[in-house]
Amino acid sequence: MAIFSSSTKEIPQEIATVPRHIAVIMDGNGRWAKKRMMPRIFGHKRGVEALRETVRACDALGVGYLTVFAFSNENWRRPQDEVSFLMGLFLKVLSGEITRMHDNNIRLKIIGNREHFSPELIALIDAAEVKTAENTGLTLSIAADYGGRWDVMHATHCLLADHPELSTTFAEEDLTPYLAMAYAPEPDLFIRTGGEQRISNFLLWQLAYTELYFSDMLWPDFDRHALAAAIDWYHGRERRFGRISEQLQSSC
Ligand code: IPE
Ligand code: IPE
Ligand code: MG
């Protein structure tokens, strides 16, 4: 597995013009539908189309990793019929898209707690990951029943199960290989649509030095132009990783 430098322990070697990794909270599906006097589920269906376009656009731009938040640990608290619809939609989209993703050289990863999914969905996730494991194009990670705190706790339990001798002390580097996104560099750019300015328990660890972009656009309206606007904004950021501006200028 590739080892990526961490933004807190080491300064990343190079800051790519095109973000290497974009993380997205796809928010606003329900409000999009409500504005059109439609049930919330229509927003979720249209949200899949926005995701399809975003995947295509990231692939075309040469973004290496796209990670999207599809269902949080806390989303089980929603009305039962919406939760069932979302689970069904996940199953349908996964089974319907996997061949196309594979043909487009996309590597698919699903991160999060799988324990509460149906056996059918778990089998499909496993099969999709195995089928696309060797693909070398965009890595699309879908966070489903994911939470940043779950991730850190789960990683800690796994580390200590593998290395009980570390129970009294362990370092950041011992833990990070057990985190859900150990296979990817930390996100350069985070995008949240829907107007809320919060992280909602997404990649708490991994977003330590990510540039955070918030948009009022509702997720079903997101498209390649909106993605380009976010990347343009990212280009204007100065990524200091704890240093001061003058240090960046003198190292050029
Ligand atoms: C995000 O859209 C999708 C999921 C959480 C599954 P929402 O469903 O949260 O839409 P709003 O925020 O209610 O508009
Ligand atoms: C965050 O959206 C989770 C996903 C997009 C999957 P929510 O709409 O659930 O977030 P909160 O609860 O408003 O913070
Ligand atoms: Mg929401």
mmCIF file of C-alpha atoms and ligand atoms in Angstrom:
data_model
loop_
_atom_site.group_PDB
_atom_site.id
_atom_site.type_symbol
_atom_site.label_atom_id
_atom_site.label_comp_id
_atom_site.label_asym_id
_atom_site.label_seq_id
_atom_site.Cartn_x
_atom_site.Cartn_y
_atom_site.Cartn_z
ATOM 1 C CA MET A 1 0.000 0.000 0.000
ATOM 2 C CA ALA A 2 1.274 3.491 -0.888
ATOM 3 C CA ILE A 3 2.352 5.582 2.089
ATOM 4 C CA PHE A 4 1.346 9.244 1.883
ATOM 5 C CA SER A 5 2.908 12.002 3.938
ATOM 6 C CA SER A 6 0.602 13.487 6.541
ATOM 7 C CA SER A 7 -0.202 17.176 6.741
ATOM 8 C CA THR A 8 0.476 17.283 10.488
ATOM 9 C CA LYS A 9 3.670 15.219 10.710
ATOM 10 C CA GLU A 10 5.258 16.278 7.432
ATOM 11 C CA ILE A 11 4.614 19.049 4.939
ATOM 12 C CA PRO A 12 3.281 17.465 1.724
ATOM 13 C CA GLN A 13 6.047 17.370 -0.898
ATOM 14 C CA GLU A 14 4.140 19.001 -3.700
ATOM 15 C CA ILE A 15 0.866 20.842 -3.892
ATOM 16 C CA ALA A 16 -0.783 19.763 -7.103
ATOM 17 C CA THR A 17 -2.628 22.338 -9.197
ATOM 18 C CA VAL A 18 -5.419 19.858 -9.751
ATOM 19 C CA PRO A 19 -6.423 18.596 -6.299
ATOM 20 C CA ARG A 20 -5.234 15.031 -5.887
ATOM 21 C CA HIS A 21 -8.140 14.226 -3.599
ATOM 22 C CA ILE A 22 -11.540 15.911 -3.372
ATOM 23 C CA ALA A 23 -13.975 15.033 -0.553
ATOM 24 C CA VAL A 24 -17.626 15.991 -0.924
ATOM 25 C CA ILE A 25 -20.630 16.203 1.386
ATOM 26 C CA MET A 26 -23.467 15.895 -1.109
ATOM 27 C CA ASP A 27 -26.109 17.810 0.849
ATOM 28 C CA GLY A 28 -29.419 19.356 -0.102
ATOM 29 C CA ASN A 29 -31.286 16.554 -1.891
ATOM 30 C CA GLY A 30 -34.361 16.815 0.317
ATOM 31 C CA ARG A 31 -34.616 20.594 -0.020
ATOM 32 C CA TRP A 32 -34.155 20.355 -3.789
ATOM 33 C CA ALA A 33 -37.205 18.070 -3.983
ATOM 34 C CA LYS A 34 -39.235 20.131 -1.497
ATOM 35 C CA LYS A 35 -38.715 23.278 -3.576
ATOM 36 C CA ARG A 36 -40.377 21.410 -6.441
ATOM 37 C CA MET A 37 -43.235 20.094 -4.250
ATOM 38 C CA MET A 38 -41.897 16.577 -4.656
ATOM 39 C CA PRO A 39 -41.122 13.912 -2.031
ATOM 40 C CA ARG A 40 -37.544 13.915 -0.719
ATOM 41 C CA ILE A 41 -36.702 10.686 -2.553
ATOM 42 C CA PHE A 42 -36.796 12.519 -5.899
ATOM 43 C CA GLY A 43 -33.944 14.653 -4.632
ATOM 44 C CA HIS A 44 -31.946 11.543 -3.812
ATOM 45 C CA LYS A 45 -32.580 10.148 -7.307
ATOM 46 C CA ARG A 46 -31.425 13.384 -8.930
ATOM 47 C CA GLY A 47 -28.480 13.407 -6.566
ATOM 48 C CA VAL A 48 -27.220 10.219 -8.214
ATOM 49 C CA GLU A 49 -27.132 12.018 -11.559
ATOM 50 C CA ALA A 50 -25.119 14.871 -10.054
ATOM 51 C CA LEU A 51 -22.704 12.294 -8.663
ATOM 52 C CA ARG A 52 -22.371 10.625 -12.070
ATOM 53 C CA GLU A 53 -21.468 13.971 -13.660
ATOM 54 C CA THR A 54 -19.017 14.810 -10.850
ATOM 55 C CA VAL A 55 -17.257 11.451 -11.259
ATOM 56 C CA ARG A 56 -16.929 12.024 -15.007
ATOM 57 C CA ALA A 57 -15.643 15.578 -14.483
ATOM 58 C CA CYS A 58 -13.081 14.531 -11.852
ATOM 59 C CA ASP A 59 -11.876 11.737 -14.089
ATOM 60 C CA ALA A 60 -11.499 14.124 -17.039
ATOM 61 C CA LEU A 61 -9.563 16.635 -14.915
ATOM 62 C CA GLY A 62 -7.152 14.003 -13.614
ATOM 63 C CA VAL A 63 -8.265 14.142 -9.970
ATOM 64 C CA GLY A 64 -6.882 10.955 -8.410
ATOM 65 C CA TYR A 65 -9.388 10.423 -5.599
ATOM 66 C CA LEU A 66 -12.998 11.477 -5.154
ATOM 67 C CA THR A 67 -14.619 10.635 -1.813
ATOM 68 C CA VAL A 68 -18.319 11.283 -1.318
ATOM 69 C CA PHE A 69 -20.490 11.119 1.774
ATOM 70 C CA ALA A 70 -23.587 9.100 0.904
ATOM 71 C CA PHE A 71 -24.932 8.053 4.322
ATOM 72 C CA SER A 72 -23.678 8.973 7.767
ATOM 73 C CA ASN A 73 -23.745 6.945 10.988
ATOM 74 C CA GLU A 74 -26.350 9.493 12.132
ATOM 75 C CA ASN A 75 -28.582 9.145 9.044
ATOM 76 C CA TRP A 76 -30.172 5.979 10.512
ATOM 77 C CA ARG A 77 -32.156 8.480 12.615
ATOM 78 C CA ARG A 78 -34.197 9.538 9.571
ATOM 79 C CA PRO A 79 -37.744 8.274 8.952
ATOM 80 C CA GLN A 80 -37.708 4.532 8.261
ATOM 81 C CA ASP A 81 -39.133 4.870 4.747
ATOM 82 C CA GLU A 82 -36.374 7.311 3.704
ATOM 83 C CA VAL A 83 -33.672 5.027 5.140
ATOM 84 C CA SER A 84 -35.143 2.024 3.275
ATOM 85 C CA PHE A 85 -35.310 4.032 0.067
ATOM 86 C CA LEU A 86 -31.677 5.092 0.398
ATOM 87 C CA MET A 87 -30.523 1.516 1.028
ATOM 88 C CA GLY A 88 -32.500 0.332 -2.014
ATOM 89 C CA LEU A 89 -31.064 3.157 -4.120
ATOM 90 C CA PHE A 90 -27.526 2.265 -3.070
ATOM 91 C CA LEU A 91 -28.092 -1.362 -4.097
ATOM 92 C CA LYS A 92 -29.643 -0.354 -7.416
ATOM 93 C CA VAL A 93 -26.968 2.196 -8.310
ATOM 94 C CA LEU A 94 -24.141 -0.131 -7.355
ATOM 95 C CA SER A 95 -25.465 -3.067 -9.360
ATOM 96 C CA GLY A 96 -26.381 -0.851 -12.321
ATOM 97 C CA GLU A 97 -23.142 1.121 -12.559
ATOM 98 C CA ILE A 98 -20.380 -1.264 -11.662
ATOM 99 C CA THR A 99 -19.726 -2.558 -15.188
ATOM 100 C CA ARG A 100 -19.583 0.979 -16.570
ATOM 101 C CA MET A 101 -17.257 2.086 -13.778
ATOM 102 C CA HIS A 102 -15.008 -0.895 -14.441
ATOM 103 C CA ASP A 103 -14.961 -0.136 -18.186
ATOM 104 C CA ASN A 104 -13.935 3.434 -17.305
ATOM 105 C CA ASN A 105 -10.995 2.151 -15.231
ATOM 106 C CA ILE A 106 -12.511 3.458 -11.967
ATOM 107 C CA ARG A 107 -11.458 1.837 -8.697
ATOM 108 C CA LEU A 108 -14.367 1.705 -6.268
ATOM 109 C CA LYS A 109 -14.040 1.687 -2.493
ATOM 110 C CA ILE A 110 -16.817 1.739 0.078
ATOM 111 C CA ILE A 111 -15.800 3.064 3.478
ATOM 112 C CA GLY A 112 -17.797 2.803 6.690
ATOM 113 C CA ASN A 113 -19.421 0.268 8.949
ATOM 114 C CA ARG A 114 -20.981 -2.532 6.894
ATOM 115 C CA GLU A 115 -22.472 -4.457 9.810
ATOM 116 C CA HIS A 116 -25.969 -3.015 9.478
ATOM 117 C CA PHE A 117 -26.309 -3.499 5.714
ATOM 118 C CA SER A 118 -28.300 -6.381 4.198
ATOM 119 C CA PRO A 119 -26.285 -9.492 3.203
ATOM 120 C CA GLU A 120 -27.186 -8.733 -0.438
ATOM 121 C CA LEU A 121 -25.696 -5.226 -0.218
ATOM 122 C CA ILE A 122 -22.569 -6.466 1.581
ATOM 123 C CA ALA A 123 -22.010 -9.108 -1.125
ATOM 124 C CA LEU A 124 -22.447 -6.508 -3.858
ATOM 125 C CA ILE A 125 -20.003 -4.107 -2.197
ATOM 126 C CA ASP A 126 -17.414 -6.872 -1.850
ATOM 127 C CA ALA A 127 -17.850 -7.943 -5.483
ATOM 128 C CA ALA A 128 -17.633 -4.336 -6.770
ATOM 129 C CA GLU A 129 -14.442 -3.674 -4.827
ATOM 130 C CA VAL A 130 -12.807 -6.912 -5.981
ATOM 131 C CA LYS A 131 -13.803 -6.356 -9.625
ATOM 132 C CA THR A 132 -12.324 -2.843 -9.752
ATOM 133 C CA ALA A 133 -9.377 -3.331 -7.377
ATOM 134 C CA GLU A 134 -6.701 -3.275 -10.080
ATOM 135 C CA ASN A 135 -8.083 -0.281 -11.968
ATOM 136 C CA THR A 136 -5.674 2.612 -12.276
ATOM 137 C CA GLY A 137 -7.971 5.565 -13.007
ATOM 138 C CA LEU A 138 -9.983 7.630 -10.519
ATOM 139 C CA THR A 139 -10.480 6.059 -7.079
ATOM 140 C CA LEU A 140 -14.104 6.706 -6.129
ATOM 141 C CA SER A 141 -14.740 6.168 -2.418
ATOM 142 C CA ILE A 142 -18.316 6.130 -1.194
ATOM 143 C CA ALA A 143 -18.724 6.739 2.524
ATOM 144 C CA ALA A 144 -21.769 4.742 3.616
ATOM 145 C CA ASP A 145 -22.732 4.298 7.265
ATOM 146 C CA TYR A 146 -19.556 6.258 7.843
ATOM 147 C CA GLY A 147 -18.620 8.609 10.670
ATOM 148 C CA GLY A 148 -15.277 10.223 11.447
ATOM 149 C CA ARG A 149 -15.469 9.169 15.077
ATOM 150 C CA TRP A 150 -16.439 5.623 14.120
ATOM 151 C CA ASP A 151 -13.381 5.582 11.832
ATOM 152 C CA VAL A 152 -10.923 6.602 14.568
ATOM 153 C CA MET A 153 -12.456 4.246 17.154
ATOM 154 C CA HIS A 154 -12.594 1.353 14.695
ATOM 155 C CA ALA A 155 -8.967 1.929 13.674
ATOM 156 C CA THR A 156 -7.906 1.986 17.336
ATOM 157 C CA HIS A 157 -9.696 -1.288 18.085
ATOM 158 C CA CYS A 158 -8.166 -2.935 15.008
ATOM 159 C CA LEU A 159 -4.667 -1.681 15.859
ATOM 160 C CA LEU A 160 -4.877 -3.024 19.412
ATOM 161 C CA ALA A 161 -6.329 -6.349 18.264
ATOM 162 C CA ASP A 162 -3.342 -6.752 15.907
ATOM 163 C CA HIS A 163 -0.787 -5.324 18.364
ATOM 164 C CA PRO A 164 -1.865 -5.821 22.001
ATOM 165 C CA GLU A 165 1.691 -4.864 23.012
ATOM 166 C CA LEU A 166 0.869 -1.265 21.960
ATOM 167 C CA SER A 167 -1.985 -0.918 24.464
ATOM 168 C CA THR A 168 -0.040 1.459 26.701
ATOM 169 C CA THR A 169 1.419 3.655 23.981
ATOM 170 C CA PHE A 170 1.202 4.048 20.255
ATOM 171 C CA ALA A 171 2.001 6.751 17.738
ATOM 172 C CA GLU A 172 0.018 8.451 14.987
ATOM 173 C CA GLU A 173 1.896 6.371 12.402
ATOM 174 C CA ASP A 174 0.750 3.155 14.100
ATOM 175 C CA LEU A 175 -2.878 4.190 13.856
ATOM 176 C CA THR A 176 -3.132 5.725 10.379
ATOM 177 C CA PRO A 177 -2.792 2.441 8.429
ATOM 178 C CA TYR A 178 -5.998 1.282 10.144
ATOM 179 C CA LEU A 179 -8.085 4.318 9.184
ATOM 180 C CA ALA A 180 -10.674 3.834 6.457
ATOM 181 C CA MET A 181 -8.816 6.016 3.917
ATOM 182 C CA ALA A 182 -5.300 4.709 4.517
ATOM 183 C CA TYR A 183 -5.004 4.025 0.781
ATOM 184 C CA ALA A 184 -5.414 7.692 -0.189
ATOM 185 C CA PRO A 185 -3.598 10.975 0.369
ATOM 186 C CA GLU A 186 -5.462 13.376 2.652
ATOM 187 C CA PRO A 187 -8.057 15.501 0.819
ATOM 188 C CA ASP A 188 -6.781 18.759 -0.689
ATOM 189 C CA LEU A 189 -10.254 20.142 -1.246
ATOM 190 C CA PHE A 190 -13.500 19.557 0.667
ATOM 191 C CA ILE A 191 -16.784 20.637 -0.876
ATOM 192 C CA ARG A 192 -20.099 20.816 0.955
ATOM 193 C CA THR A 193 -23.213 21.779 -0.943
ATOM 194 C CA GLY A 194 -26.555 22.684 0.628
ATOM 195 C CA GLY A 195 -25.519 25.783 2.543
ATOM 196 C CA GLU A 196 -24.580 24.239 5.900
ATOM 197 C CA GLN A 197 -21.108 25.067 7.164
ATOM 198 C CA ARG A 198 -20.286 21.999 9.205
ATOM 199 C CA ILE A 199 -18.408 18.720 8.846
ATOM 200 C CA SER A 200 -21.246 16.459 10.121
ATOM 201 C CA ASN A 201 -18.820 13.762 11.304
ATOM 202 C CA PHE A 202 -17.240 13.247 7.858
ATOM 203 C CA LEU A 203 -13.470 12.609 7.583
ATOM 204 C CA LEU A 204 -12.541 14.196 10.923
ATOM 205 C CA TRP A 205 -8.961 12.962 10.970
ATOM 206 C CA GLN A 206 -8.229 13.318 7.281
ATOM 207 C CA LEU A 207 -9.537 16.898 6.899
ATOM 208 C CA ALA A 208 -6.925 18.316 9.299
ATOM 209 C CA TYR A 209 -5.383 20.575 6.593
ATOM 210 C CA THR A 210 -7.929 20.361 3.810
ATOM 211 C CA GLU A 211 -9.235 23.568 2.187
ATOM 212 C CA LEU A 212 -12.953 23.809 3.049
ATOM 213 C CA TYR A 213 -15.370 25.093 0.393
ATOM 214 C CA PHE A 214 -19.046 25.617 1.174
ATOM 215 C CA SER A 215 -21.658 26.231 -1.490
ATOM 216 C CA ASP A 216 -25.335 27.155 -1.189
ATOM 217 C CA MET A 217 -26.112 25.117 -4.287
ATOM 218 C CA LEU A 218 -28.257 22.060 -3.567
ATOM 219 C CA TRP A 219 -26.513 18.811 -4.491
ATOM 220 C CA PRO A 220 -28.812 17.765 -7.406
ATOM 221 C CA ASP A 221 -27.873 21.050 -9.141
ATOM 222 C CA PHE A 222 -24.122 20.401 -8.803
ATOM 223 C CA ASP A 223 -22.354 19.885 -12.118
ATOM 224 C CA ARG A 224 -18.960 20.213 -13.800
ATOM 225 C CA HIS A 225 -19.203 24.019 -13.809
ATOM 226 C CA ALA A 226 -19.805 24.045 -10.055
ATOM 227 C CA LEU A 227 -16.851 21.702 -9.634
ATOM 228 C CA ALA A 228 -14.679 24.011 -11.748
ATOM 229 C CA ALA A 229 -15.742 26.977 -9.550
ATOM 230 C CA ALA A 230 -14.692 25.070 -6.419
ATOM 231 C CA ILE A 231 -11.328 24.165 -7.971
ATOM 232 C CA ASP A 232 -10.813 27.804 -9.031
ATOM 233 C CA TRP A 233 -11.433 28.895 -5.446
ATOM 234 C CA TYR A 234 -8.947 26.226 -4.295
ATOM 235 C CA HIS A 235 -6.298 27.704 -6.597
ATOM 236 C CA GLY A 236 -6.566 30.972 -4.676
ATOM 237 C CA ARG A 237 -5.768 29.419 -1.319
ATOM 238 C CA GLU A 238 -2.339 29.581 0.255
ATOM 239 C CA ARG A 239 -1.599 26.223 1.871
ATOM 240 C CA ARG A 240 0.811 26.975 4.702
ATOM 241 C CA PHE A 241 0.642 23.831 6.877
ATOM 242 C CA GLY A 242 1.641 25.844 9.921
ATOM 243 C CA ARG A 243 4.298 28.014 8.270
ATOM 244 C CA ILE A 244 4.085 31.702 7.443
ATOM 245 C CA SER A 245 3.543 33.180 4.026
ATOM 246 C CA GLU A 246 7.138 34.442 3.606
ATOM 247 C CA GLN A 247 8.498 30.924 4.074
ATOM 248 C CA LEU A 248 6.448 29.696 1.130
ATOM 249 C CA GLN A 249 7.693 32.499 -1.112
ATOM 250 C CA SER A 250 11.354 31.922 -0.244
ATOM 251 C CA SER A 251 11.119 28.185 -0.932
ATOM 252 C CA CYS A 252 9.944 28.797 -4.554
HETATM 253 C C1 IPE B 1 -28.014 14.626 1.490
HETATM 254 O O1 IPE B 1 -29.172 15.346 1.272
HETATM 255 C C2 IPE B 1 -28.204 13.162 1.205
HETATM 256 C C3 IPE B 1 -28.160 12.293 2.387
HETATM 257 C C4 IPE B 1 -27.904 12.666 3.604
HETATM 258 C C5 IPE B 1 -28.444 10.909 2.132
HETATM 259 P P1 IPE B 1 -30.245 15.522 2.425
HETATM 260 O O2 IPE B 1 -31.175 14.344 2.361
HETATM 261 O O3 IPE B 1 -29.587 15.720 3.727
HETATM 262 O O4 IPE B 1 -31.004 16.811 1.958
HETATM 263 P P2 IPE B 1 -31.449 18.033 2.863
HETATM 264 O O5 IPE B 1 -30.247 18.504 3.613
HETATM 265 O O6 IPE B 1 -32.525 17.519 3.771
HETATM 266 O O7 IPE B 1 -31.970 19.028 1.891
HETATM 267 C C1 IPE B 2 -24.432 14.805 5.889
HETATM 268 O O1 IPE B 2 -25.650 15.358 5.541
HETATM 269 C C2 IPE B 2 -24.365 13.385 5.461
HETATM 270 C C3 IPE B 2 -24.476 13.121 4.033
HETATM 271 C C4 IPE B 2 -24.487 13.977 3.055
HETATM 272 C C5 IPE B 2 -24.525 11.743 3.717
HETATM 273 P P1 IPE B 2 -26.820 15.565 6.599
HETATM 274 O O2 IPE B 2 -27.879 16.316 5.900
HETATM 275 O O3 IPE B 2 -27.219 14.262 7.197
HETATM 276 O O4 IPE B 2 -26.102 16.452 7.710
HETATM 277 P P2 IPE B 2 -26.688 17.230 8.960
HETATM 278 O O5 IPE B 2 -27.373 16.224 9.814
HETATM 279 O O6 IPE B 2 -27.646 18.257 8.439
HETATM 280 O O7 IPE B 2 -25.501 17.860 9.602
HETATM 281 MG MG MG B 3 -28.954 17.400 4.708
#
